[in-house]
Amino acid sequence: MRVSVVGTGYVGLVSGACLADKGHDVVCVDIDPEKVERIRRGEAPIYEEGLDDLLARHVGRGLRATTDLRDAVLGTDLTLIAVGTPFDGQRIDLRFVREVARQIGAVLRDKDAYHVVAVKSTVVPGTTDRVVLPLLEEASGKRAGRDFGVGMNPEFLTEGVAVRDFLRPDRIVLGGIDERTIARLDELYAAFPDVPRVRTNNTTAEMIKYASNSVLATLISFSNEIAALCSALGGVDVADVMRGVHLAQYFTTALEDGRRVVAPITSFLEAGCGFGGSCLPKDVAALAAQGREAGVGMRLLSAVLDINREQPGRMLELLGRHFPSLSGVRVTVLGLAFKPDTDDVRESPALPIVARLIDAGARVTAYDPVATESAARVLPREGVRFARDLADAVAGAQAILLVTRWREFEALHEWVQRMQEPPVVVDGRRVLDRTRFARYEGIGVRV
Ligand code: NAD
């Protein structure tokens, strides 16, 4: 199928490259000419494992990039909208989605063939039918359902493993205003015959995405609340508690012969210094805001966000057990990305942690294997030294805060054991073996 994808961020570019890999003829559109140029050269503007490889194989063949939306829509049968949907503090900001819908509508005015426009961006329930569809009709002068289809195809990929997630999805959700729209979306995913599918209306598709993110965020904040209580009580370690919780039959799969398959514990059941990223915080906040507007209290999701906002502060509390004042203390922050295997620092708990350390007068060194550049753009220029590597980062540190679960940090004990003065190590992800550190603190355990 000939497919256009508007927006070449994490979702748009990964979707475009993977759909090209599945044999579709894909054109990716972005307003940012620099991004388009990089893609044309076969370079991924973002760090995602496997993406460079896909671009190398498909750019110039089944995958093109352009800034010309008109040309892209005219030459394809289906358009996926994958632009950003930030949260402005009150509600989801649909500026980019609206703009793109208007532009696509204007092109459809001049297109005779039936076309499907599907929203892939995460938008609050009702947006596709009540915002995107009317804009398309208005700009095109045509009728949805008769002249073109309007669908909603939420994306569940996880940054860091986005390519793998897209190529091996756990589910495919296809919303549409009618059978014809859904049939075309079905065809788009023809290369995934064994993946469970939900075919539904647009509003349900939108809600599935929000409910999915909200349940994950809820599990994390739940684990963090239990962690806070474990810390306060002493003699109980949240890591052991959640491993025990995880073995419940609801989290495991029963085989026909009665045996159980126990998957590795999900990070959503592990306590830590909080969730971040471009999705969970904004999506939960957006759904809670929509609920309140609709007269539903959304008390649970509000609490989920409140607990999450407190988590970065817990790292400083743990540090405070060893340093009554942080003024002049050499503190190293390990990890700036909101999760491992990505350079994305949006809403990363590392940002408020670094900011608070600077405010408290600490001498901050920060290190991340890939996210240093993106973090340097948003962190204050003064007050942070960015280390080259782990050795450089830990050298001379009086305290080390582990914030992102990067693999290489699991060997931190090897570096710390070589140091003359053992630093205080605060484990914000509970990945370290605490018996290997002379001065250890961790979320959810009192040592
Ligand atoms: P992003 O900010 O990385 O990328 C958005 C892209 O859209 C940018 O490259 C921007 O230049 C481009 N753009 C903006 N306006 C445009 C226009 N008028 N025409 C063409 N291009 C335009 O965003 P993202 O992280 O890929 O997220 C996109 C959507 O997918 C959001 O709604 C997000 O919530 C959702 N989502 C994201 C993830 C994730 O892990 N990042 C996962 C699932 C869903």
Tab-separated table of C-alpha atoms and ligand atoms in Angstrom:
chain	number	residue	atom	x	y	z
A	1	MET	CA	0.000	0.000	0.000
A	2	ARG	CA	1.162	3.565	-0.551
A	3	VAL	CA	1.304	5.218	2.856
A	4	SER	CA	2.136	8.732	4.014
A	5	VAL	CA	3.131	9.394	7.620
A	6	VAL	CA	2.982	12.986	8.856
A	7	GLY	CA	5.464	13.744	11.656
A	8	THR	CA	8.806	11.968	11.778
A	9	GLY	CA	9.346	11.815	15.524
A	10	TYR	CA	9.691	8.626	17.543
A	11	VAL	CA	6.324	7.332	16.414
A	12	GLY	CA	6.167	8.611	12.844
A	13	LEU	CA	9.649	7.645	11.741
A	14	VAL	CA	9.651	4.258	13.447
A	15	SER	CA	6.198	3.479	12.000
A	16	GLY	CA	7.246	4.655	8.553
A	17	ALA	CA	10.491	2.674	8.532
A	18	CYS	CA	8.832	-0.483	9.862
A	19	LEU	CA	5.921	-0.257	7.406
A	20	ALA	CA	8.466	0.093	4.607
A	21	ASP	CA	10.174	-2.992	5.999
A	22	LYS	CA	6.850	-4.827	5.692
A	23	GLY	CA	6.732	-3.998	1.990
A	24	HIS	CA	4.693	-0.798	1.899
A	25	ASP	CA	5.652	2.194	-0.162
A	26	VAL	CA	6.080	4.869	2.507
A	27	VAL	CA	6.635	8.599	2.414
A	28	CYS	CA	7.408	10.407	5.673
A	29	VAL	CA	6.505	14.074	5.966
A	30	ASP	CA	7.850	16.632	8.416
A	31	ILE	CA	7.860	20.422	8.594
A	32	ASP	CA	11.415	20.333	9.889
A	33	PRO	CA	13.631	20.363	6.766
A	34	GLU	CA	16.688	19.384	8.774
A	35	LYS	CA	15.018	16.159	9.953
A	36	VAL	CA	13.902	15.379	6.434
A	37	GLU	CA	17.415	15.955	5.125
A	38	ARG	CA	18.904	13.634	7.708
A	39	ILE	CA	16.414	10.895	6.922
A	40	ARG	CA	17.187	11.292	3.235
A	41	ARG	CA	20.850	10.709	4.048
A	42	GLY	CA	19.790	7.561	5.896
A	43	GLU	CA	20.530	8.998	9.343
A	44	ALA	CA	17.979	8.702	12.113
A	45	PRO	CA	17.397	12.067	13.846
A	46	ILE	CA	16.643	10.124	17.057
A	47	TYR	CA	18.409	7.291	18.839
A	48	GLU	CA	16.452	4.041	18.494
A	49	GLU	CA	18.027	0.643	18.239
A	50	GLY	CA	17.645	-0.833	14.766
A	51	LEU	CA	16.354	2.353	13.190
A	52	ASP	CA	19.582	3.290	11.378
A	53	ASP	CA	19.647	-0.182	9.944
A	54	LEU	CA	16.069	0.086	8.635
A	55	LEU	CA	16.809	3.484	7.112
A	56	ALA	CA	19.937	2.120	5.441
A	57	ARG	CA	17.882	-0.653	3.884
A	58	HIS	CA	14.820	1.302	2.805
A	59	VAL	CA	15.617	4.980	2.234
A	60	GLY	CA	15.577	5.632	-1.470
A	61	ARG	CA	13.617	2.429	-2.048
A	62	GLY	CA	10.374	1.880	-0.111
A	63	LEU	CA	10.943	4.874	2.160
A	64	ARG	CA	11.127	8.531	1.211
A	65	ALA	CA	11.132	11.713	3.262
A	66	THR	CA	9.743	15.067	2.239
A	67	THR	CA	8.463	18.393	3.528
A	68	ASP	CA	5.821	18.386	0.793
A	69	LEU	CA	2.642	17.142	2.452
A	70	ARG	CA	0.546	17.795	-0.629
A	71	ASP	CA	2.636	15.595	-2.841
A	72	ALA	CA	2.745	12.884	-0.149
A	73	VAL	CA	-1.039	12.759	0.330
A	74	LEU	CA	-1.811	12.893	-3.386
A	75	GLY	CA	0.530	9.977	-4.042
A	76	THR	CA	-0.717	7.651	-1.292
A	77	ASP	CA	-3.842	5.719	-0.260
A	78	LEU	CA	-3.636	6.263	3.465
A	79	THR	CA	-2.182	8.946	5.730
A	80	LEU	CA	-1.155	8.430	9.329
A	81	ILE	CA	-1.027	11.541	11.502
A	82	ALA	CA	1.853	11.135	13.970
A	83	VAL	CA	2.579	14.671	15.141
A	84	GLY	CA	3.108	15.614	18.774
A	85	THR	CA	0.238	16.188	21.206
A	86	PRO	CA	1.821	17.993	24.177
A	87	PHE	CA	-0.042	18.785	27.378
A	88	ASP	CA	-0.249	22.490	28.167
A	89	GLY	CA	-0.932	22.067	31.867
A	90	GLN	CA	-4.697	22.291	31.406
A	91	ARG	CA	-5.450	20.072	28.474
A	92	ILE	CA	-3.927	18.314	25.493
A	93	ASP	CA	-2.629	20.773	22.897
A	94	LEU	CA	-4.076	19.816	19.526
A	95	ARG	CA	-2.402	22.603	17.582
A	96	PHE	CA	-0.273	20.288	15.443
A	97	VAL	CA	-3.041	17.773	14.864
A	98	ARG	CA	-5.469	20.513	13.797
A	99	GLU	CA	-2.923	22.086	11.491
A	100	VAL	CA	-2.139	18.789	9.798
A	101	ALA	CA	-5.845	17.876	9.498
A	102	ARG	CA	-6.518	21.193	7.754
A	103	GLN	CA	-3.597	20.682	5.394
A	104	ILE	CA	-4.609	17.119	4.543
A	105	GLY	CA	-8.211	18.258	4.034
A	106	ALA	CA	-7.064	20.927	1.578
A	107	VAL	CA	-5.249	18.259	-0.433
A	108	LEU	CA	-8.255	15.918	-0.378
A	109	ARG	CA	-10.249	18.686	-2.060
A	110	ASP	CA	-8.130	17.993	-5.156
A	111	LYS	CA	-7.992	14.237	-4.843
A	112	ASP	CA	-10.583	12.051	-6.518
A	113	ALA	CA	-9.579	8.649	-5.180
A	114	TYR	CA	-10.864	7.431	-1.821
A	115	HIS	CA	-8.299	8.150	0.921
A	116	VAL	CA	-8.087	7.150	4.571
A	117	VAL	CA	-6.729	9.500	7.222
A	118	ALA	CA	-5.895	7.791	10.505
A	119	VAL	CA	-4.723	9.467	13.691
A	120	LYS	CA	-1.754	7.694	15.261
A	121	SER	CA	-0.944	10.455	17.725
A	122	THR	CA	-2.323	9.974	21.209
A	123	VAL	CA	-5.439	12.148	21.406
A	124	VAL	CA	-8.098	12.285	24.119
A	125	PRO	CA	-11.264	10.270	23.478
A	126	GLY	CA	-13.539	12.048	21.025
A	127	THR	CA	-10.806	14.045	19.239
A	128	THR	CA	-10.733	12.114	15.970
A	129	ASP	CA	-14.484	12.313	15.423
A	130	ARG	CA	-15.120	15.731	16.915
A	131	VAL	CA	-11.994	17.653	15.883
A	132	VAL	CA	-10.128	15.897	13.072
A	133	LEU	CA	-13.125	14.720	11.034
A	134	PRO	CA	-14.874	18.126	10.895
A	135	LEU	CA	-11.608	19.861	9.943
A	136	LEU	CA	-11.046	17.361	7.142
A	137	GLU	CA	-14.611	17.872	5.883
A	138	GLU	CA	-14.368	21.634	6.089
A	139	ALA	CA	-11.027	21.913	4.324
A	140	SER	CA	-11.864	19.351	1.650
A	141	GLY	CA	-15.495	20.302	1.045
A	142	LYS	CA	-16.152	16.551	1.013
A	143	ARG	CA	-17.992	14.049	3.212
A	144	ALA	CA	-16.305	11.611	5.576
A	145	GLY	CA	-17.628	8.107	5.029
A	146	ARG	CA	-18.449	8.818	1.419
A	147	ASP	CA	-15.357	10.482	-0.064
A	148	PHE	CA	-12.741	9.547	2.510
A	149	GLY	CA	-12.343	7.485	5.657
A	150	VAL	CA	-11.293	8.620	9.120
A	151	GLY	CA	-9.602	6.211	11.505
A	152	MET	CA	-7.703	6.026	14.756
A	153	ASN	CA	-4.773	3.668	15.152
A	154	PRO	CA	-3.071	4.231	18.500
A	155	GLU	CA	0.595	3.361	18.862
A	156	PHE	CA	1.880	1.302	21.771
A	157	LEU	CA	5.586	1.269	21.015
A	158	THR	CA	8.020	1.956	23.838
A	159	GLU	CA	10.938	4.278	23.244
A	160	GLY	CA	14.238	2.449	23.400
A	161	VAL	CA	12.742	-0.711	21.930
A	162	ALA	CA	10.456	1.040	19.468
A	163	VAL	CA	11.489	-0.863	16.353
A	164	ARG	CA	11.161	-4.228	18.061
A	165	ASP	CA	7.776	-3.221	19.511
A	166	PHE	CA	6.475	-2.079	16.151
A	167	LEU	CA	7.636	-5.204	14.349
A	168	ARG	CA	6.411	-7.506	17.126
A	169	PRO	CA	3.307	-5.795	18.495
A	170	ASP	CA	1.249	-7.295	21.346
A	171	ARG	CA	-1.978	-5.892	19.827
A	172	ILE	CA	-3.251	-3.802	16.969
A	173	VAL	CA	-6.106	-1.408	17.636
A	174	LEU	CA	-8.007	-0.174	14.609
A	175	GLY	CA	-10.681	2.456	15.019
A	176	GLY	CA	-12.727	3.782	12.163
A	177	ILE	CA	-15.922	5.577	11.259
A	178	ASP	CA	-16.981	2.671	9.044
A	179	GLU	CA	-16.091	-0.786	7.731
A	180	ARG	CA	-14.312	0.613	4.706
A	181	THR	CA	-11.888	2.647	6.825
A	182	ILE	CA	-11.158	-0.304	9.092
A	183	ALA	CA	-10.686	-2.594	6.075
A	184	ARG	CA	-7.954	-0.318	4.754
A	185	LEU	CA	-6.260	-0.170	8.126
A	186	ASP	CA	-6.517	-3.967	8.311
A	187	GLU	CA	-4.714	-4.125	4.996
A	188	LEU	CA	-1.983	-1.843	6.345
A	189	TYR	CA	-1.263	-4.470	8.998
A	190	ALA	CA	-1.702	-7.489	6.725
A	191	ALA	CA	1.878	-8.530	7.493
A	192	PHE	CA	0.911	-9.136	11.139
A	193	PRO	CA	-1.713	-11.901	10.756
A	194	ASP	CA	-1.246	-13.456	14.205
A	195	VAL	CA	-1.389	-10.313	16.292
A	196	PRO	CA	-4.653	-9.879	18.249
A	197	ARG	CA	-6.725	-7.035	16.808
A	198	VAL	CA	-9.402	-4.810	18.256
A	199	ARG	CA	-11.634	-3.322	15.556
A	200	THR	CA	-13.748	-0.596	17.009
A	201	ASN	CA	-14.881	3.008	16.740
A	202	ASN	CA	-12.457	5.921	16.967
A	203	THR	CA	-13.365	7.015	20.488
A	204	THR	CA	-12.869	3.523	21.887
A	205	ALA	CA	-9.509	3.247	20.109
A	206	GLU	CA	-8.469	6.534	21.679
A	207	MET	CA	-9.610	5.427	25.127
A	208	ILE	CA	-7.759	2.091	24.843
A	209	LYS	CA	-4.497	3.995	24.466
A	210	TYR	CA	-5.161	6.242	27.480
A	211	ALA	CA	-6.440	3.425	29.658
A	212	SER	CA	-3.345	1.371	28.775
A	213	ASN	CA	-0.936	4.122	29.768
A	214	SER	CA	-2.964	4.964	32.859
A	215	VAL	CA	-2.885	1.420	34.202
A	216	LEU	CA	0.902	1.313	33.824
A	217	ALA	CA	1.313	4.660	35.571
A	218	THR	CA	-1.034	3.472	38.318
A	219	LEU	CA	1.044	0.335	38.899
A	220	ILE	CA	4.213	2.423	39.185
A	221	SER	CA	2.720	4.882	41.660
A	222	PHE	CA	1.194	1.985	43.583
A	223	SER	CA	4.653	0.386	43.861
A	224	ASN	CA	6.092	3.727	44.928
A	225	GLU	CA	3.480	4.202	47.633
A	226	ILE	CA	4.238	0.752	49.011
A	227	ALA	CA	7.942	1.690	48.781
A	228	ALA	CA	7.379	4.797	50.884
A	229	LEU	CA	5.719	2.699	53.555
A	230	CYS	CA	8.499	0.079	53.436
A	231	SER	CA	11.057	2.848	53.952
A	232	ALA	CA	9.137	4.271	56.851
A	233	LEU	CA	8.643	0.910	58.583
A	234	GLY	CA	12.099	-0.599	58.116
A	235	GLY	CA	12.789	-4.330	58.029
A	236	VAL	CA	10.941	-4.735	54.748
A	237	ASP	CA	12.294	-4.267	51.241
A	238	VAL	CA	9.896	-3.156	48.517
A	239	ALA	CA	11.908	-5.062	45.890
A	240	ASP	CA	11.155	-8.389	47.641
A	241	VAL	CA	7.570	-7.334	48.261
A	242	MET	CA	6.867	-6.576	44.614
A	243	ARG	CA	8.582	-9.778	43.473
A	244	GLY	CA	6.158	-11.621	45.725
A	245	VAL	CA	3.208	-9.632	44.401
A	246	HIS	CA	4.275	-10.349	40.849
A	247	LEU	CA	4.016	-14.113	41.340
A	248	ALA	CA	0.228	-13.876	41.765
A	249	GLN	CA	-1.717	-15.827	39.185
A	250	TYR	CA	-3.026	-12.582	37.650
A	251	PHE	CA	0.453	-11.638	36.489
A	252	THR	CA	1.483	-15.090	35.294
A	253	THR	CA	0.206	-17.363	32.554
A	254	ALA	CA	-1.198	-20.812	33.290
A	255	LEU	CA	-0.319	-23.545	30.800
A	256	GLU	CA	-2.812	-26.293	29.931
A	257	ASP	CA	-0.876	-28.814	32.004
A	258	GLY	CA	-1.181	-26.652	35.104
A	259	ARG	CA	2.339	-25.249	35.092
A	260	ARG	CA	2.768	-21.514	35.181
A	261	VAL	CA	4.921	-19.302	33.037
A	262	VAL	CA	6.358	-16.515	35.098
A	263	ALA	CA	7.515	-13.619	32.974
A	264	PRO	CA	10.342	-11.468	34.356
A	265	ILE	CA	8.955	-8.876	36.731
A	266	THR	CA	7.658	-5.888	34.857
A	267	SER	CA	9.337	-2.574	35.592
A	268	PHE	CA	5.871	-1.193	36.281
A	269	LEU	CA	5.840	-3.216	39.492
A	270	GLU	CA	9.233	-1.940	40.562
A	271	ALA	CA	9.515	1.052	42.833
A	272	GLY	CA	11.812	3.879	41.803
A	273	CYS	CA	12.354	7.588	41.508
A	274	GLY	CA	9.327	8.056	39.269
A	275	PHE	CA	8.059	7.699	35.732
A	276	GLY	CA	8.738	10.215	32.996
A	277	GLY	CA	8.915	10.358	29.249
A	278	SER	CA	6.812	11.993	26.634
A	279	CYS	CA	3.807	9.755	27.242
A	280	LEU	CA	2.882	8.548	30.719
A	281	PRO	CA	2.917	11.876	32.603
A	282	LYS	CA	1.179	13.816	29.850
A	283	ASP	CA	-1.319	11.130	28.955
A	284	VAL	CA	-2.423	10.518	32.531
A	285	ALA	CA	-2.682	14.275	33.117
A	286	ALA	CA	-4.664	14.743	29.911
A	287	LEU	CA	-7.126	11.967	30.734
A	288	ALA	CA	-7.556	13.226	34.293
A	289	ALA	CA	-8.203	16.730	32.925
A	290	GLN	CA	-10.720	15.432	30.405
A	291	GLY	CA	-12.455	13.472	33.158
A	292	ARG	CA	-12.738	16.510	35.403
A	293	GLU	CA	-14.175	18.529	32.528
A	294	ALA	CA	-16.720	15.788	32.046
A	295	GLY	CA	-17.640	15.942	35.743
A	296	VAL	CA	-15.762	12.780	36.754
A	297	GLY	CA	-13.446	13.316	39.720
A	298	MET	CA	-10.564	11.122	38.441
A	299	ARG	CA	-9.283	10.870	42.017
A	300	LEU	CA	-7.187	7.788	41.382
A	301	LEU	CA	-5.292	9.244	38.424
A	302	SER	CA	-4.754	12.525	40.272
A	303	ALA	CA	-3.164	10.568	43.132
A	304	VAL	CA	-1.030	8.627	40.641
A	305	LEU	CA	0.408	11.922	39.397
A	306	ASP	CA	0.841	13.379	42.899
A	307	ILE	CA	2.834	10.350	44.030
A	308	ASN	CA	4.961	10.534	40.912
A	309	ARG	CA	5.783	14.186	41.483
A	310	GLU	CA	7.067	13.316	44.958
A	311	GLN	CA	9.499	10.625	43.806
A	312	PRO	CA	12.461	12.795	42.692
A	313	GLY	CA	12.358	14.474	46.109
A	314	ARG	CA	12.756	11.070	47.768
A	315	MET	CA	16.198	10.744	46.212
A	316	LEU	CA	17.241	13.975	47.885
A	317	GLU	CA	15.691	12.861	51.185
A	318	LEU	CA	17.844	9.726	51.069
A	319	LEU	CA	20.893	11.850	50.353
A	320	GLY	CA	19.928	14.100	53.248
A	321	ARG	CA	20.441	11.180	55.651
A	322	HIS	CA	24.178	11.529	55.003
A	323	PHE	CA	24.601	15.209	54.211
A	324	PRO	CA	22.754	17.702	56.392
A	325	SER	CA	23.707	20.307	53.777
A	326	LEU	CA	24.469	19.644	50.125
A	327	SER	CA	26.340	22.879	49.709
A	328	GLY	CA	29.637	22.112	47.970
A	329	VAL	CA	29.018	18.340	48.001
A	330	ARG	CA	30.195	16.554	44.844
A	331	VAL	CA	27.154	14.646	43.622
A	332	THR	CA	27.062	12.510	40.490
A	333	VAL	CA	23.779	11.798	38.742
A	334	LEU	CA	23.864	8.623	36.680
A	335	GLY	CA	21.306	8.659	33.913
A	336	LEU	CA	19.493	11.601	32.366
A	337	ALA	CA	17.169	9.812	29.927
A	338	PHE	CA	13.750	8.975	31.327
A	339	LYS	CA	14.482	5.307	30.676
A	340	PRO	CA	17.376	3.259	29.324
A	341	ASP	CA	18.115	2.838	25.624
A	342	THR	CA	16.801	6.227	24.594
A	343	ASP	CA	18.149	9.767	24.332
A	344	ASP	CA	14.753	11.184	25.312
A	345	VAL	CA	14.856	13.310	28.465
A	346	ARG	CA	11.301	14.644	28.298
A	347	GLU	CA	9.816	14.645	31.830
A	348	SER	CA	12.766	12.602	33.040
A	349	PRO	CA	12.969	12.521	36.862
A	350	ALA	CA	16.671	13.316	36.378
A	351	LEU	CA	15.770	16.901	35.439
A	352	PRO	CA	14.116	17.926	38.735
A	353	ILE	CA	16.742	15.933	40.631
A	354	VAL	CA	19.599	17.855	38.979
A	355	ALA	CA	17.762	21.165	39.366
A	356	ARG	CA	17.181	20.587	43.085
A	357	LEU	CA	20.782	19.548	43.627
A	358	ILE	CA	21.964	22.763	41.978
A	359	ASP	CA	19.527	24.780	44.094
A	360	ALA	CA	20.905	23.101	47.192
A	361	GLY	CA	24.421	24.188	46.213
A	362	ALA	CA	25.777	20.755	45.254
A	363	ARG	CA	28.555	20.418	42.680
A	364	VAL	CA	26.766	18.281	40.133
A	365	THR	CA	28.290	15.907	37.615
A	366	ALA	CA	25.910	14.146	35.262
A	367	TYR	CA	26.454	11.219	32.959
A	368	ASP	CA	24.269	9.399	30.470
A	369	PRO	CA	25.508	6.998	27.784
A	370	VAL	CA	23.435	8.677	25.045
A	371	ALA	CA	21.202	11.443	26.408
A	372	THR	CA	23.831	14.001	27.420
A	373	GLU	CA	23.250	16.180	24.386
A	374	SER	CA	19.471	16.309	24.774
A	375	ALA	CA	19.812	16.937	28.517
A	376	ALA	CA	22.341	19.736	27.987
A	377	ARG	CA	19.719	21.552	25.924
A	378	VAL	CA	17.249	21.704	28.819
A	379	LEU	CA	19.403	21.788	31.947
A	380	PRO	CA	20.862	25.049	33.275
A	381	ARG	CA	24.211	25.751	31.620
A	382	GLU	CA	25.785	26.714	34.907
A	383	GLY	CA	26.102	24.185	37.630
A	384	VAL	CA	26.360	20.836	35.824
A	385	ARG	CA	29.469	19.140	34.515
A	386	PHE	CA	28.728	16.473	31.913
A	387	ALA	CA	31.043	13.499	32.256
A	388	ARG	CA	32.533	11.622	29.285
A	389	ASP	CA	32.046	8.157	30.669
A	390	LEU	CA	31.228	6.283	33.834
A	391	ALA	CA	34.822	6.421	35.123
A	392	ASP	CA	34.949	10.175	34.653
A	393	ALA	CA	31.495	10.523	36.228
A	394	VAL	CA	32.227	8.728	39.476
A	395	ALA	CA	35.770	10.060	39.996
A	396	GLY	CA	35.868	12.074	43.197
A	397	ALA	CA	32.115	11.810	43.857
A	398	GLN	CA	30.939	12.022	47.460
A	399	ALA	CA	27.499	10.819	46.451
A	400	ILE	CA	26.151	8.980	43.419
A	401	LEU	CA	22.472	8.933	42.489
A	402	LEU	CA	21.417	6.195	40.085
A	403	VAL	CA	18.425	7.605	38.230
A	404	THR	CA	18.136	5.708	34.917
A	405	ARG	CA	18.284	1.938	34.685
A	406	TRP	CA	21.056	1.795	32.066
A	407	ARG	CA	22.704	-1.622	31.939
A	408	GLU	CA	26.221	-0.297	32.369
A	409	PHE	CA	25.311	1.160	35.772
A	410	GLU	CA	24.696	-2.320	37.157
A	411	ALA	CA	28.481	-2.709	37.403
A	412	LEU	CA	28.766	0.451	39.507
A	413	HIS	CA	30.194	-1.509	42.464
A	414	GLU	CA	33.334	-2.257	40.428
A	415	TRP	CA	34.057	1.455	40.111
A	416	VAL	CA	33.022	2.362	43.613
A	417	GLN	CA	35.171	-0.380	45.170
A	418	ARG	CA	38.248	1.239	43.625
A	419	MET	CA	37.514	4.603	45.236
A	420	GLN	CA	39.457	5.586	48.330
A	421	GLU	CA	36.567	7.353	50.039
A	422	PRO	CA	33.384	5.303	49.547
A	423	PRO	CA	30.629	7.580	48.225
A	424	VAL	CA	27.008	7.398	49.327
A	425	VAL	CA	25.157	5.504	46.593
A	426	VAL	CA	21.441	6.180	46.233
A	427	ASP	CA	19.752	3.548	44.098
A	428	GLY	CA	16.748	5.166	42.438
A	429	ARG	CA	15.935	2.061	40.410
A	430	ARG	CA	16.809	-0.736	42.797
A	431	VAL	CA	19.129	-2.429	40.340
A	432	LEU	CA	22.229	-2.548	42.539
A	433	ASP	CA	23.289	-5.283	44.914
A	434	ARG	CA	23.329	-3.284	48.112
A	435	THR	CA	25.692	-5.680	49.910
A	436	ARG	CA	28.473	-4.484	47.607
A	437	PHE	CA	28.352	-0.878	48.777
A	438	ALA	CA	29.679	0.515	52.045
A	439	ARG	CA	27.178	3.380	52.074
A	440	TYR	CA	23.953	2.448	50.296
A	441	GLU	CA	20.472	3.938	50.210
A	442	GLY	CA	17.628	2.744	48.003
A	443	ILE	CA	14.018	3.642	47.296
A	444	GLY	CA	11.741	1.439	49.361
A	445	VAL	CA	14.255	-0.022	51.803
A	446	ARG	CA	15.703	1.259	55.063
A	447	VAL	CA	19.282	0.171	55.569
B	1	NAD	P1	7.802	13.974	18.333
B	1	NAD	O1	7.678	15.279	18.986
B	1	NAD	O2	9.051	13.151	18.518
B	1	NAD	O3	7.570	14.118	16.782
B	1	NAD	C1	6.565	14.899	16.198
B	1	NAD	C2	7.047	15.324	14.824
B	1	NAD	O4	5.981	15.988	14.142
B	1	NAD	C3	8.220	16.297	14.842
B	1	NAD	O5	9.258	15.784	14.032
B	1	NAD	C4	7.635	17.590	14.247
B	1	NAD	O6	8.580	18.330	13.505
B	1	NAD	C5	6.528	17.029	13.378
B	1	NAD	N1	5.494	17.998	13.022
B	1	NAD	C6	4.886	18.918	13.794
B	1	NAD	N2	3.992	19.629	13.085
B	1	NAD	C7	4.025	19.146	11.836
B	1	NAD	C8	3.337	19.464	10.639
B	1	NAD	N3	2.439	20.448	10.593
B	1	NAD	N4	3.628	18.762	9.532
B	1	NAD	C9	4.558	17.789	9.562
B	1	NAD	N5	5.233	17.437	10.667
B	1	NAD	C10	4.980	18.108	11.792
B	1	NAD	O7	6.546	13.133	18.834
B	1	NAD	P2	6.446	11.564	19.127
B	1	NAD	O8	7.138	11.230	20.400
B	1	NAD	O9	6.744	10.798	17.892
B	1	NAD	O10	4.884	11.457	19.422
B	1	NAD	C11	3.908	11.652	18.411
B	1	NAD	C12	2.562	11.228	18.962
B	1	NAD	O11	2.570	9.830	19.276
B	1	NAD	C13	2.152	11.923	20.263
B	1	NAD	O12	0.769	12.078	20.262
B	1	NAD	C14	2.554	10.935	21.330
B	1	NAD	O13	1.769	11.080	22.494
B	1	NAD	C15	2.247	9.622	20.639
B	1	NAD	N6	3.024	8.484	21.121
B	1	NAD	C16	4.335	8.635	21.414
B	1	NAD	C17	5.065	7.515	21.839
B	1	NAD	C18	6.511	7.656	22.204
B	1	NAD	O14	7.055	6.705	22.787
B	1	NAD	N7	7.185	8.742	21.871
B	1	NAD	C19	4.456	6.254	21.942
B	1	NAD	C20	3.120	6.136	21.582
B	1	NAD	C21	2.402	7.258	21.168
